[in-house]
Amino acid sequence: TMSNYYSDGIEPVSFTADVDLTAWQYRLVSSASTGGSVRKHGGSFSTACPFPIGVLLNDPSAGQEALVKTFGFAKTAIMVGGCIANPGSWMRSGSNGTADPASLIASNVDCIVGRYYGPVVSSTGSFIGQIFFAPVLPISGSVLPAASGSA
């Protein structure tokens, strides 16, 4: 089946790739230590892993322009593991730059990056889907709506 990808008219923001991002297209990126640059995002929020600022839309080498969707609909690498990806599922940042379905926030370091808009996906694996990127840092132990589901 063919996925629908929505256009919201919100343009991506131009940054510089701090590292080689040629294999990181459609994954989450964070601010790099060099001003105006982005790097791979992977995992929970901490000093070592800043909050994700968006989804990388192209595949730049180090020093090249990196186009980042900082808000709105974006094609995104999604990993399905313990939770089903249902339309409307809340998504958290995964350890490898993916957006992963979330049903319970275990600590206040989980980065909720938006909501999933696509068909139900229950099989374990990764795919390119669409989320509405709108990051928030929830309170520890927050329970998310049932749309997240579990496998």
GROMACS .gro file of N, CA and C in nm, residues 1-145:
model
  435
    1THR      N    1   0.083  -0.119   0.000
    1THR     CA    2   0.000   0.000   0.000
    1THR      C    3   0.087   0.124   0.000
    2MET      N    4   0.032   0.231  -0.056
    2MET     CA    5   0.106   0.356  -0.064
    2MET      C    6   0.068   0.446   0.053
    3SER      N    7   0.168   0.503   0.118
    3SER     CA    8   0.143   0.594   0.228
    3SER      C    9   0.110   0.732   0.175
    4ASN      N   10   0.026   0.804   0.248
    4ASN     CA   11   0.000   0.943   0.216
    4ASN      C   12   0.099   1.028   0.294
    5TYR      N   13   0.162   1.122   0.227
    5TYR     CA   14   0.252   1.214   0.293
    5TYR      C   15   0.192   1.353   0.282
    6TYR      N   16   0.178   1.418   0.394
    6TYR     CA   17   0.112   1.547   0.400
    6TYR      C   18   0.212   1.661   0.384
    7SER      N   19   0.170   1.765   0.317
    7SER     CA   20   0.250   1.886   0.305
    7SER      C   21   0.178   1.994   0.384
    8ASP      N   22   0.250   2.058   0.475
    8ASP     CA   23   0.189   2.160   0.559
    8ASP      C   24   0.236   2.300   0.523
    9GLY      N   25   0.322   2.313   0.422
    9GLY     CA   26   0.370   2.443   0.381
    9GLY      C   27   0.478   2.502   0.470
   10ILE      N   28   0.520   2.428   0.572
   10ILE     CA   29   0.625   2.476   0.662
   10ILE      C   30   0.759   2.433   0.604
   11GLU      N   31   0.842   2.529   0.571
   11GLU     CA   32   0.970   2.503   0.508
   11GLU      C   33   1.073   2.448   0.607
   12PRO      N   34   1.164   2.362   0.560
   12PRO     CA   35   1.272   2.315   0.647
   12PRO      C   36   1.371   2.429   0.674
   13VAL      N   37   1.447   2.414   0.782
   13VAL     CA   38   1.547   2.513   0.821
   13VAL      C   39   1.684   2.461   0.777
   14SER      N   40   1.768   2.551   0.729
   14SER     CA   41   1.901   2.515   0.681
   14SER      C   42   2.003   2.526   0.793
   15PHE      N   43   2.076   2.417   0.817
   15PHE     CA   44   2.186   2.411   0.912
   15PHE      C   45   2.308   2.357   0.838
   16THR      N   46   2.417   2.335   0.909
   16THR     CA   47   2.535   2.271   0.853
   16THR      C   48   2.553   2.137   0.923
   17ALA      N   49   2.583   2.032   0.846
   17ALA     CA   50   2.609   1.901   0.906
   17ALA      C   51   2.744   1.904   0.978
   18ASP      N   52   2.742   1.878   1.108
   18ASP     CA   53   2.864   1.877   1.188
   18ASP      C   54   2.946   1.750   1.164
   19VAL      N   55   2.877   1.644   1.128
   19VAL     CA   56   2.939   1.514   1.100
   19VAL      C   57   2.879   1.460   0.971
   20ASP      N   58   2.928   1.349   0.922
   20ASP     CA   59   2.874   1.285   0.804
   20ASP      C   60   2.733   1.233   0.834
   21LEU      N   61   2.634   1.285   0.764
   21LEU     CA   62   2.494   1.244   0.784
   21LEU      C   63   2.437   1.176   0.659
   22THR      N   64   2.524   1.122   0.575
   22THR     CA   65   2.478   1.062   0.449
   22THR      C   66   2.388   0.940   0.471
   23ALA      N   67   2.401   0.874   0.585
   23ALA     CA   68   2.316   0.757   0.614
   23ALA      C   69   2.212   0.790   0.722
   24TRP      N   70   2.180   0.919   0.740
   24TRP     CA   71   2.094   0.961   0.850
   24TRP      C   72   1.966   1.029   0.801
   25GLN      N   73   1.937   1.024   0.672
   25GLN     CA   74   1.817   1.089   0.619
   25GLN      C   75   1.691   1.038   0.688
   26TYR      N   76   1.599   1.128   0.719
   26TYR     CA   77   1.470   1.103   0.784
   26TYR      C   78   1.485   1.061   0.930
   27ARG      N   79   1.599   1.089   0.989
   27ARG     CA   80   1.621   1.060   1.131
   27ARG      C   81   1.631   1.191   1.210
   28LEU      N   82   1.623   1.178   1.341
   28LEU     CA   83   1.627   1.295   1.429
   28LEU      C   84   1.768   1.350   1.441
   29VAL      N   85   1.776   1.483   1.449
   29VAL     CA   86   1.904   1.550   1.470
   29VAL      C   87   1.894   1.644   1.589
   30SER      N   88   2.012   1.674   1.648
   30SER     CA   89   2.024   1.766   1.761
   30SER      C   90   2.120   1.877   1.724
   31SER      N   91   2.119   1.983   1.804
   31SER     CA   92   2.218   2.089   1.787
   31SER      C   93   2.356   2.034   1.816
   32ALA      N   94   2.452   2.076   1.737
   32ALA     CA   95   2.591   2.036   1.760
   32ALA      C   96   2.660   2.146   1.842
   33SER      N   97   2.781   2.119   1.887
   33SER     CA   98   2.853   2.216   1.968
   33SER      C   99   2.898   2.337   1.886
   34THR      N  100   2.907   2.321   1.756
   34THR     CA  101   2.940   2.432   1.666
   34THR      C  102   2.810   2.503   1.630
   35GLY      N  103   2.805   2.634   1.651
   35GLY     CA  104   2.683   2.710   1.622
   35GLY      C  105   2.634   2.692   1.480
   36GLY      N  106   2.502   2.674   1.465
   36GLY     CA  107   2.442   2.659   1.333
   36GLY      C  108   2.460   2.522   1.271
   37SER      N  109   2.509   2.427   1.350
   37SER     CA  110   2.533   2.291   1.300
   37SER      C  111   2.444   2.191   1.371
   38VAL      N  112   2.419   2.078   1.305
   38VAL     CA  113   2.342   1.969   1.364
   38VAL      C  114   2.423   1.840   1.361
   39ARG      N  115   2.385   1.748   1.449
   39ARG     CA  116   2.451   1.618   1.458
   39ARG      C  117   2.344   1.511   1.476
   40LYS      N  118   2.386   1.386   1.473
   40LYS     CA  119   2.295   1.274   1.494
   40LYS      C  120   2.236   1.282   1.634
   41HIS      N  121   2.106   1.255   1.644
   41HIS     CA  122   2.041   1.246   1.775
   41HIS      C  123   2.019   1.099   1.804
   42GLY      N  124   2.041   1.059   1.925
   42GLY     CA  125   2.018   0.919   1.959
   42GLY      C  126   1.994   0.900   2.105
   43GLY      N  127   1.869   0.880   2.143
   43GLY     CA  128   1.839   0.844   2.280
   43GLY      C  129   1.768   0.949   2.360
   44SER      N  130   1.780   0.935   2.492
   44SER     CA  131   1.711   1.021   2.587
   44SER      C  132   1.783   1.153   2.606
   45PHE      N  133   1.708   1.252   2.647
   45PHE     CA  134   1.761   1.385   2.672
   45PHE      C  135   1.862   1.383   2.787
   46SER      N  136   1.977   1.446   2.766
   46SER     CA  137   2.077   1.462   2.871
   46SER      C  138   2.175   1.569   2.824
   47THR      N  139   2.271   1.604   2.906
   47THR     CA  140   2.372   1.700   2.866
   47THR      C  141   2.448   1.647   2.745
   48ALA      N  142   2.476   1.518   2.745
   48ALA     CA  143   2.550   1.457   2.634
   48ALA      C  144   2.464   1.439   2.510
   49CYS      N  145   2.333   1.438   2.527
   49CYS     CA  146   2.241   1.415   2.414
   49CYS      C  147   2.129   1.519   2.421
   50PRO      N  148   2.151   1.638   2.363
   50PRO     CA  149   2.049   1.741   2.372
   50PRO      C  150   1.918   1.702   2.305
   51PHE      N  151   1.815   1.777   2.336
   51PHE     CA  152   1.681   1.754   2.281
   51PHE      C  153   1.686   1.757   2.128
   52PRO      N  154   1.615   1.670   2.059
   52PRO     CA  155   1.616   1.674   1.912
   52PRO      C  156   1.550   1.802   1.862
   53ILE      N  157   1.608   1.862   1.759
   53ILE     CA  158   1.550   1.986   1.706
   53ILE      C  159   1.470   1.963   1.579
   54GLY      N  160   1.479   1.843   1.521
   54GLY     CA  161   1.401   1.817   1.402
   54GLY      C  162   1.439   1.689   1.332
   55VAL      N  163   1.382   1.673   1.213
   55VAL     CA  164   1.404   1.555   1.128
   55VAL      C  165   1.487   1.599   1.008
   56LEU      N  166   1.597   1.527   0.983
   56LEU     CA  167   1.684   1.557   0.869
   56LEU      C  168   1.616   1.512   0.740
   57LEU      N  169   1.600   1.603   0.644
   57LEU     CA  170   1.530   1.571   0.520
   57LEU      C  171   1.622   1.533   0.404
   58ASN      N  172   1.750   1.565   0.415
   58ASN     CA  173   1.843   1.529   0.308
   58ASN      C  174   1.955   1.442   0.366
   59ASP      N  175   2.062   1.421   0.292
   59ASP     CA  176   2.169   1.330   0.336
   59ASP      C  177   2.307   1.394   0.317
   60PRO      N  178   2.337   1.501   0.390
   60PRO     CA  179   2.462   1.574   0.368
   60PRO      C  180   2.586   1.507   0.429
   61SER      N  181   2.699   1.535   0.366
   61SER     CA  182   2.829   1.500   0.426
   61SER      C  183   2.864   1.609   0.525
   62ALA      N  184   2.965   1.586   0.607
   62ALA     CA  185   3.010   1.688   0.704
   62ALA      C  186   3.042   1.818   0.631
   63GLY      N  187   2.992   1.929   0.684
   63GLY     CA  188   3.018   2.060   0.626
   63GLY      C  189   2.917   2.104   0.522
   64GLN      N  190   2.831   2.013   0.476
   64GLN     CA  191   2.730   2.049   0.376
   64GLN      C  192   2.601   2.096   0.442
   65GLU      N  193   2.512   2.154   0.361
   65GLU     CA  194   2.383   2.202   0.410
   65GLU      C  195   2.296   2.084   0.455
   66ALA      N  196   2.240   2.097   0.575
   66ALA     CA  197   2.148   1.998   0.631
   66ALA      C  198   2.010   2.062   0.641
   67LEU      N  199   1.912   2.008   0.569
   67LEU     CA  200   1.776   2.061   0.573
   67LEU      C  201   1.698   1.988   0.681
   68VAL      N  202   1.648   2.063   0.779
   68VAL     CA  203   1.584   2.004   0.897
   68VAL      C  204   1.442   2.056   0.912
   69LYS      N  205   1.347   1.963   0.923
   69LYS     CA  206   1.207   2.000   0.951
   69LYS      C  207   1.197   2.015   1.102
   70THR      N  208   1.177   2.138   1.147
   70THR     CA  209   1.178   2.165   1.292
   70THR      C  210   1.039   2.166   1.353
   71PHE      N  211   0.935   2.164   1.268
   71PHE     CA  212   0.797   2.158   1.317
   71PHE      C  213   0.707   2.120   1.201
   72GLY      N  214   0.613   2.032   1.226
   72GLY     CA  215   0.515   1.996   1.124
   72GLY      C  216   0.533   1.854   1.071
   73PHE      N  217   0.460   1.824   0.964
   73PHE     CA  218   0.465   1.690   0.905
   73PHE      C  219   0.601   1.663   0.842
   74ALA      N  220   0.655   1.543   0.870
   74ALA     CA  221   0.785   1.505   0.815
   74ALA      C  222   0.794   1.354   0.797
   75LYS      N  223   0.848   1.312   0.681
   75LYS     CA  224   0.884   1.171   0.664
   75LYS      C  225   0.989   1.141   0.770
   76THR      N  226   0.974   1.029   0.839
   76THR     CA  227   1.062   0.999   0.951
   76THR      C  228   1.090   0.849   0.958
   77ALA      N  229   1.211   0.814   0.994
   77ALA     CA  230   1.245   0.673   1.020
   77ALA      C  231   1.178   0.634   1.152
   78ILE      N  232   1.102   0.526   1.149
   78ILE     CA  233   1.026   0.480   1.265
   78ILE      C  234   1.066   0.337   1.296
   79MET      N  235   1.083   0.308   1.426
   79MET     CA  236   1.116   0.173   1.471
   79MET      C  237   1.001   0.120   1.557
   80VAL      N  238   0.947   0.007   1.518
   80VAL     CA  239   0.840  -0.056   1.595
   80VAL      C  240   0.900  -0.174   1.671
   81GLY      N  241   0.881  -0.175   1.801
   81GLY     CA  242   0.932  -0.283   1.885
   81GLY      C  243   0.822  -0.332   1.977
   82GLY      N  244   0.820  -0.280   2.100
   82GLY     CA  245   0.724  -0.325   2.201
   82GLY      C  246   0.587  -0.263   2.188
   83CYS      N  247   0.571  -0.155   2.114
   83CYS     CA  248   0.441  -0.089   2.099
   83CYS      C  249   0.401  -0.083   1.952
   84ILE      N  250   0.273  -0.091   1.927
   84ILE     CA  251   0.218  -0.082   1.792
   84ILE      C  252   0.216   0.064   1.749
   85ALA      N  253   0.246   0.090   1.623
   85ALA     CA  254   0.231   0.225   1.567
   85ALA      C  255   0.089   0.237   1.512
   86ASN      N  256   0.004   0.306   1.585
   86ASN     CA  257  -0.133   0.332   1.544
   86ASN      C  258  -0.146   0.477   1.500
   87PRO      N  259  -0.239   0.508   1.411
   87PRO     CA  260  -0.261   0.648   1.378
   87PRO      C  261  -0.286   0.728   1.506
   88GLY      N  262  -0.211   0.835   1.525
   88GLY     CA  263  -0.225   0.917   1.646
   88GLY      C  264  -0.133   0.878   1.759
   89SER      N  265  -0.054   0.770   1.742
   89SER     CA  266   0.038   0.728   1.849
   89SER      C  267   0.137   0.839   1.882
   90TRP      N  268   0.166   0.857   2.010
   90TRP     CA  269   0.274   0.945   2.052
   90TRP      C  270   0.405   0.876   2.019
   91MET      N  271   0.502   0.953   1.974
   91MET     CA  272   0.631   0.897   1.936
   91MET      C  273   0.741   0.957   2.023
   92ARG      N  274   0.837   0.873   2.065
   92ARG     CA  275   0.951   0.919   2.143
   92ARG      C  276   1.077   0.901   2.060
   93SER      N  277   1.183   0.973   2.099
   93SER     CA  278   1.309   0.960   2.026
   93SER      C  279   1.374   0.827   2.060
   94GLY      N  280   1.417   0.755   1.957
   94GLY     CA  281   1.482   0.626   1.976
   94GLY      C  282   1.633   0.640   1.981
   95SER      N  283   1.698   0.533   2.018
   95SER     CA  284   1.843   0.536   2.038
   95SER      C  285   1.922   0.550   1.908
   96ASN      N  286   1.859   0.522   1.795
   96ASN     CA  287   1.932   0.531   1.668
   96ASN      C  288   1.874   0.639   1.576
   97GLY      N  289   1.817   0.744   1.636
   97GLY     CA  290   1.764   0.855   1.559
   97GLY      C  291   1.624   0.834   1.504
   98THR      N  292   1.563   0.723   1.538
   98THR     CA  293   1.427   0.695   1.491
   98THR      C  294   1.324   0.755   1.587
   99ALA      N  295   1.200   0.759   1.542
   99ALA     CA  296   1.087   0.790   1.627
   99ALA      C  297   1.022   0.656   1.660
  100ASP      N  298   1.001   0.629   1.788
  100ASP     CA  299   0.946   0.501   1.833
  100ASP      C  300   0.813   0.521   1.904
  101PRO      N  301   0.712   0.433   1.880
  101PRO     CA  302   0.586   0.447   1.953
  101PRO      C  303   0.610   0.439   2.104
  102ALA      N  304   0.535   0.519   2.179
  102ALA     CA  305   0.552   0.523   2.324
  102ALA      C  306   0.416   0.508   2.391
  103SER      N  307   0.411   0.430   2.499
  103SER     CA  308   0.285   0.418   2.572
  103SER      C  309   0.298   0.466   2.716
  104LEU      N  310   0.418   0.462   2.773
  104LEU     CA  311   0.441   0.509   2.909
  104LEU      C  312   0.578   0.575   2.913
  105ILE      N  313   0.583   0.694   2.971
  105ILE     CA  314   0.709   0.764   2.985
  105ILE      C  315   0.767   0.726   3.119
  106ALA      N  316   0.880   0.658   3.117
  106ALA     CA  317   0.940   0.605   3.239
  106ALA      C  318   1.014   0.711   3.320
  107SER      N  319   1.063   0.814   3.255
  107SER     CA  320   1.136   0.918   3.329
  107SER      C  321   1.123   1.050   3.255
  108ASN      N  322   1.165   1.158   3.320
  108ASN     CA  323   1.150   1.288   3.257
  108ASN      C  324   1.262   1.318   3.158
  109VAL      N  325   1.332   1.216   3.114
  109VAL     CA  326   1.434   1.234   3.011
  109VAL      C  327   1.390   1.182   2.874
  110ASP      N  328   1.272   1.121   2.867
  110ASP     CA  329   1.221   1.076   2.738
  110ASP      C  330   1.176   1.195   2.656
  111CYS      N  331   1.215   1.198   2.530
  111CYS     CA  332   1.178   1.306   2.440
  111CYS      C  333   1.059   1.262   2.356
  112ILE      N  334   0.943   1.321   2.378
  112ILE     CA  335   0.829   1.296   2.291
  112ILE      C  336   0.845   1.389   2.171
  113VAL      N  337   0.851   1.332   2.051
  113VAL     CA  338   0.882   1.412   1.933
  113VAL      C  339   0.761   1.443   1.845
  114GLY      N  340   0.646   1.383   1.874
  114GLY     CA  341   0.528   1.412   1.794
  114GLY      C  342   0.432   1.296   1.789
  115ARG      N  343   0.348   1.296   1.686
  115ARG     CA  344   0.246   1.192   1.670
  115ARG      C  345   0.258   1.128   1.532
  116TYR      N  346   0.227   1.001   1.527
  116TYR     CA  347   0.236   0.921   1.405
  116TYR      C  348   0.109   0.935   1.322
  117TYR      N  349   0.124   0.951   1.190
  117TYR     CA  350   0.012   0.956   1.097
  117TYR      C  351   0.038   0.858   0.984
  118GLY      N  352  -0.019   0.741   0.996
  118GLY     CA  353  -0.001   0.638   0.895
  118GLY      C  354  -0.083   0.517   0.931
  119PRO      N  355  -0.068   0.409   0.854
  119PRO     CA  356  -0.142   0.287   0.882
  119PRO      C  357  -0.092   0.218   1.008
  120VAL      N  358  -0.173   0.128   1.063
  120VAL     CA  359  -0.133   0.049   1.180
  120VAL      C  360  -0.014  -0.039   1.141
  121VAL      N  361   0.092  -0.036   1.223
  121VAL     CA  362   0.209  -0.121   1.201
  121VAL      C  363   0.238  -0.191   1.333
  122SER      N  364   0.228  -0.325   1.331
  122SER     CA  365   0.252  -0.401   1.454
  122SER      C  366   0.373  -0.493   1.446
  123SER      N  367   0.426  -0.514   1.325
  123SER     CA  368   0.541  -0.603   1.314
  123SER      C  369   0.669  -0.528   1.350
  124THR      N  370   0.758  -0.597   1.421
  124THR     CA  371   0.884  -0.538   1.464
  124THR      C  372   0.972  -0.506   1.344
  125GLY      N  373   1.032  -0.387   1.347
  125GLY     CA  374   1.122  -0.346   1.240
  125GLY      C  375   1.115  -0.196   1.220
  126SER      N  376   1.189  -0.149   1.120
  126SER     CA  377   1.190  -0.006   1.092
  126SER      C  378   1.130   0.021   0.954
  127PHE      N  379   1.077   0.141   0.937
  127PHE     CA  380   1.018   0.181   0.811
  127PHE      C  381   1.017   0.334   0.806
  128ILE      N  382   0.994   0.389   0.687
  128ILE     CA  383   0.978   0.533   0.672
  128ILE      C  384   0.829   0.563   0.677
  129GLY      N  385   0.790   0.643   0.773
  129GLY     CA  386   0.651   0.682   0.790
  129GLY      C  387   0.642   0.832   0.806
  130GLN      N  388   0.532   0.877   0.858
  130GLN     CA  389   0.514   1.021   0.875
  130GLN      C  390   0.471   1.053   1.016
  131ILE      N  391   0.535   1.154   1.074
  131ILE     CA  392   0.493   1.205   1.203
  131ILE      C  393   0.467   1.355   1.189
  132PHE      N  394   0.391   1.407   1.285
  132PHE     CA  395   0.381   1.551   1.300
  132PHE      C  396   0.482   1.583   1.407
  133PHE      N  397   0.595   1.644   1.368
  133PHE     CA  398   0.704   1.672   1.461
  133PHE      C  399   0.668   1.794   1.545
  134ALA      N  400   0.655   1.773   1.675
  134ALA     CA  401   0.624   1.879   1.772
  134ALA      C  402   0.679   1.831   1.906
  135PRO      N  403   0.808   1.850   1.933
  135PRO     CA  404   0.871   1.790   2.051
  135PRO      C  405   0.827   1.852   2.183
  136VAL      N  406   0.815   1.765   2.285
  136VAL     CA  407   0.784   1.807   2.422
  136VAL      C  408   0.863   1.719   2.518
  137LEU      N  409   0.890   1.770   2.636
  137LEU     CA  410   0.957   1.692   2.740
  137LEU      C  411   0.855   1.670   2.850
  138PRO      N  412   0.792   1.551   2.857
  138PRO     CA  413   0.685   1.526   2.953
  138PRO      C  414   0.736   1.505   3.096
  139ILE      N  415   0.641   1.510   3.187
  139ILE     CA  416   0.670   1.487   3.328
  139ILE      C  417   0.689   1.338   3.353
  140SER      N  418   0.777   1.303   3.443
  140SER     CA  419   0.806   1.164   3.477
  140SER      C  420   0.679   1.085   3.508
  141GLY      N  421   0.668   0.967   3.448
  141GLY     CA  422   0.557   0.878   3.475
  141GLY      C  423   0.428   0.913   3.403
  142SER      N  424   0.431   1.009   3.310
  142SER     CA  425   0.310   1.047   3.238
  142SER      C  426   0.257   0.929   3.159
  143VAL      N  427   0.127   0.908   3.164
  143VAL     CA  428   0.064   0.802   3.086
  143VAL      C  429   0.007   0.865   2.961
  144LEU      N  430   0.037   0.807   2.847
  144LEU     CA  431  -0.010   0.860   2.720
  144LEU      C  432  -0.140   0.795   2.681
  145PRO      N  433  -0.220   0.861   2.595
  145PRO     CA  434  -0.348   0.805   2.551
  145PRO      C  435  -0.333   0.667   2.487
   0.00000   0.00000   0.00000
